Amino acid sequence: MASKQNADGTKRELTKRHVQMIALGGTIGTGLFLGASNSIMKTGPSILLVYLVLGVIFFLMMRGIGEMMYHDPDKHTFISFIGKYLGKTVGYFAGWTYWLGIIFVAMAELTAVSKYVQYWFPSWPTWAIQIGVLAILVSINLIAVGLFGEAEFWFAMIKITAIVVMIIVGLFLVFTNFKTPVGHASFGNITNHFSMFPNGIMSFVAAFPMVFFAFQGMEFIGITTSETQDPRKVLPKVINEIIYRVLLFYIGAIAIIMAIYPWQSLDPTQSPFVQVFQLAGMKAAAAVINFVVLTAAASALNSYMYSAGRHFYQLALDTKHSKFMKHFRKISRTGVPARGILFSAALVLIGPILNSMPQITDAFAFITSVSSDLYIIVYLLTMMAHRKYRESADFDPEGFLMPHYKFTSPLVIGFFALIYVSLFFTGSGAIWPAIGGLVWTVGFMAAIKFVNRQTAVSMNVED
């Protein structure tokens, strides 16, 4: 099927299988492969409830985004709806906030990629690995959106295959009552001596923002729509399938891990996947999982470059009176916002410089945390924009509707607000990034008002 070219030069080359894998790849990251042991140790079996609740919340958010995208599939990013329904200033703030968040998270992923490569090549310099990997992924993004979709399909396939294999191996160990160093593999290990809050209620509450960030990236579907073939057919199917697949992969994998190892016996410093595969006799388990997490980090970085380029292109369109930004309002002959991708990649390369300066390591971690917290604010604004869409003349009652809107919409908004508030009380060091997010919001809005006031004064003087 030939790709359709949009009016601005972008092309609809992403197929259903591309979009499905982009959705899954954006959600399933290194947190599951490396960080699951730590999450389980803090919360115990109740971590399954945390994943279930947040999986449902994110599914409902995606239904809200999907409803707006179904109505207007030509938008380059779901952020555009914030500007349309909440005002240009709020939309402008959300656009810059989301783009900066992407840049900082991409820096962190690039750092992770270099560490995973050095597992096999410890003598290779970090900066050379990072420049090389970024050059490859940027090239993939520059050639054509179809190539990006194909790369992301295979990146995601590797991650999903690892999870499926681990679940199958785990089920075999459970059903054969396999003897482990700490007992026998059994689903009873999940329910034995069950306690809802084994390490206190605050550890349980702290798990929500931790798992929230694991789901972050699911919204990438809302960036692919304008480059997807037949989006009104593909979008509803992909979004509706997300909840089942994410819950299968996350909850299924974590349940199997706890069935094999009682949650109190897990080693929080080691990947639970490595522990399970080594138990099954795979001597190369550590190397295999290192390859998988390398793929996961590269997949995330690939998606961030795609997303950053589209968002900066949209910011260039929205910034009317800037000689600098007008250079980024062009689409390349291959149908991608090449200048936006290259500029974003150049900023991501600041990451290696920051990493080489020990005196600002803490500041870099702080800024990364702030950018992640800002995603919550963007999600909140997106859901508020969806409410305004429902009240507008644009609302299509025959479209892809968010289910039980009158109940689920305030539920999602309230839940995201509670997660942000919880950052001030978990005692895990999250309070300062949370404060930073508020400072950024207030400061940005104040700066916009000042610039608008100065522009108005200048125009009056000229008159």
PDB file of C-alpha atoms in Angstrom, residues 8-10 309 312-314 316-317 325-333 335-341:
ATOM      1  CA  ASP A   8       2.980  19.633   5.103  1.00  0.00           C
ATOM      2  CA  GLY A   9       5.138  16.952   3.450  1.00  0.00           C
ATOM      3  CA  THR A  10       5.065  14.279   6.169  1.00  0.00           C
ATOM      4  CA  GLY A 309      11.792  15.987  16.316  1.00  0.00           C
ATOM      5  CA  PHE A 312      10.192  20.721  18.083  1.00  0.00           C
ATOM      6  CA  TYR A 313       8.679  21.016  14.605  1.00  0.00           C
ATOM      7  CA  GLN A 314       5.323  21.798  16.223  1.00  0.00           C
ATOM      8  CA  ALA A 316       8.530  26.018  15.527  1.00  0.00           C
ATOM      9  CA  LEU A 317       5.076  26.299  13.939  1.00  0.00           C
ATOM     10  CA  MET A 325      12.571  28.953  15.124  1.00  0.00           C
ATOM     11  CA  LYS A 326      11.442  29.638  11.543  1.00  0.00           C
ATOM     12  CA  HIS A 327      14.363  27.486  10.321  1.00  0.00           C
ATOM     13  CA  PHE A 328      12.684  24.428  11.850  1.00  0.00           C
ATOM     14  CA  ARG A 329       9.319  24.795  10.076  1.00  0.00           C
ATOM     15  CA  LYS A 330      10.390  22.686   7.117  1.00  0.00           C
ATOM     16  CA  ILE A 331       9.864  19.020   6.302  1.00  0.00           C
ATOM     17  CA  SER A 332      12.661  17.208   4.457  1.00  0.00           C
ATOM     18  CA  ARG A 333      12.267  15.434   1.125  1.00  0.00           C
ATOM     19  CA  GLY A 335       8.941  13.432   4.864  1.00  0.00           C
ATOM     20  CA  VAL A 336      10.460  13.979   8.325  1.00  0.00           C
ATOM     21  CA  PRO A 337      11.214  17.139  10.389  1.00  0.00           C
ATOM     22  CA  ALA A 338      14.955  16.612   9.891  1.00  0.00           C
ATOM     23  CA  ARG A 339      16.091  19.937  11.362  1.00  0.00           C
ATOM     24  CA  GLY A 340      14.078  19.395  14.530  1.00  0.00           C
ATOM     25  CA  ILE A 341      15.531  15.890  14.909  1.00  0.00           C
TER      26      ILE A 341
END
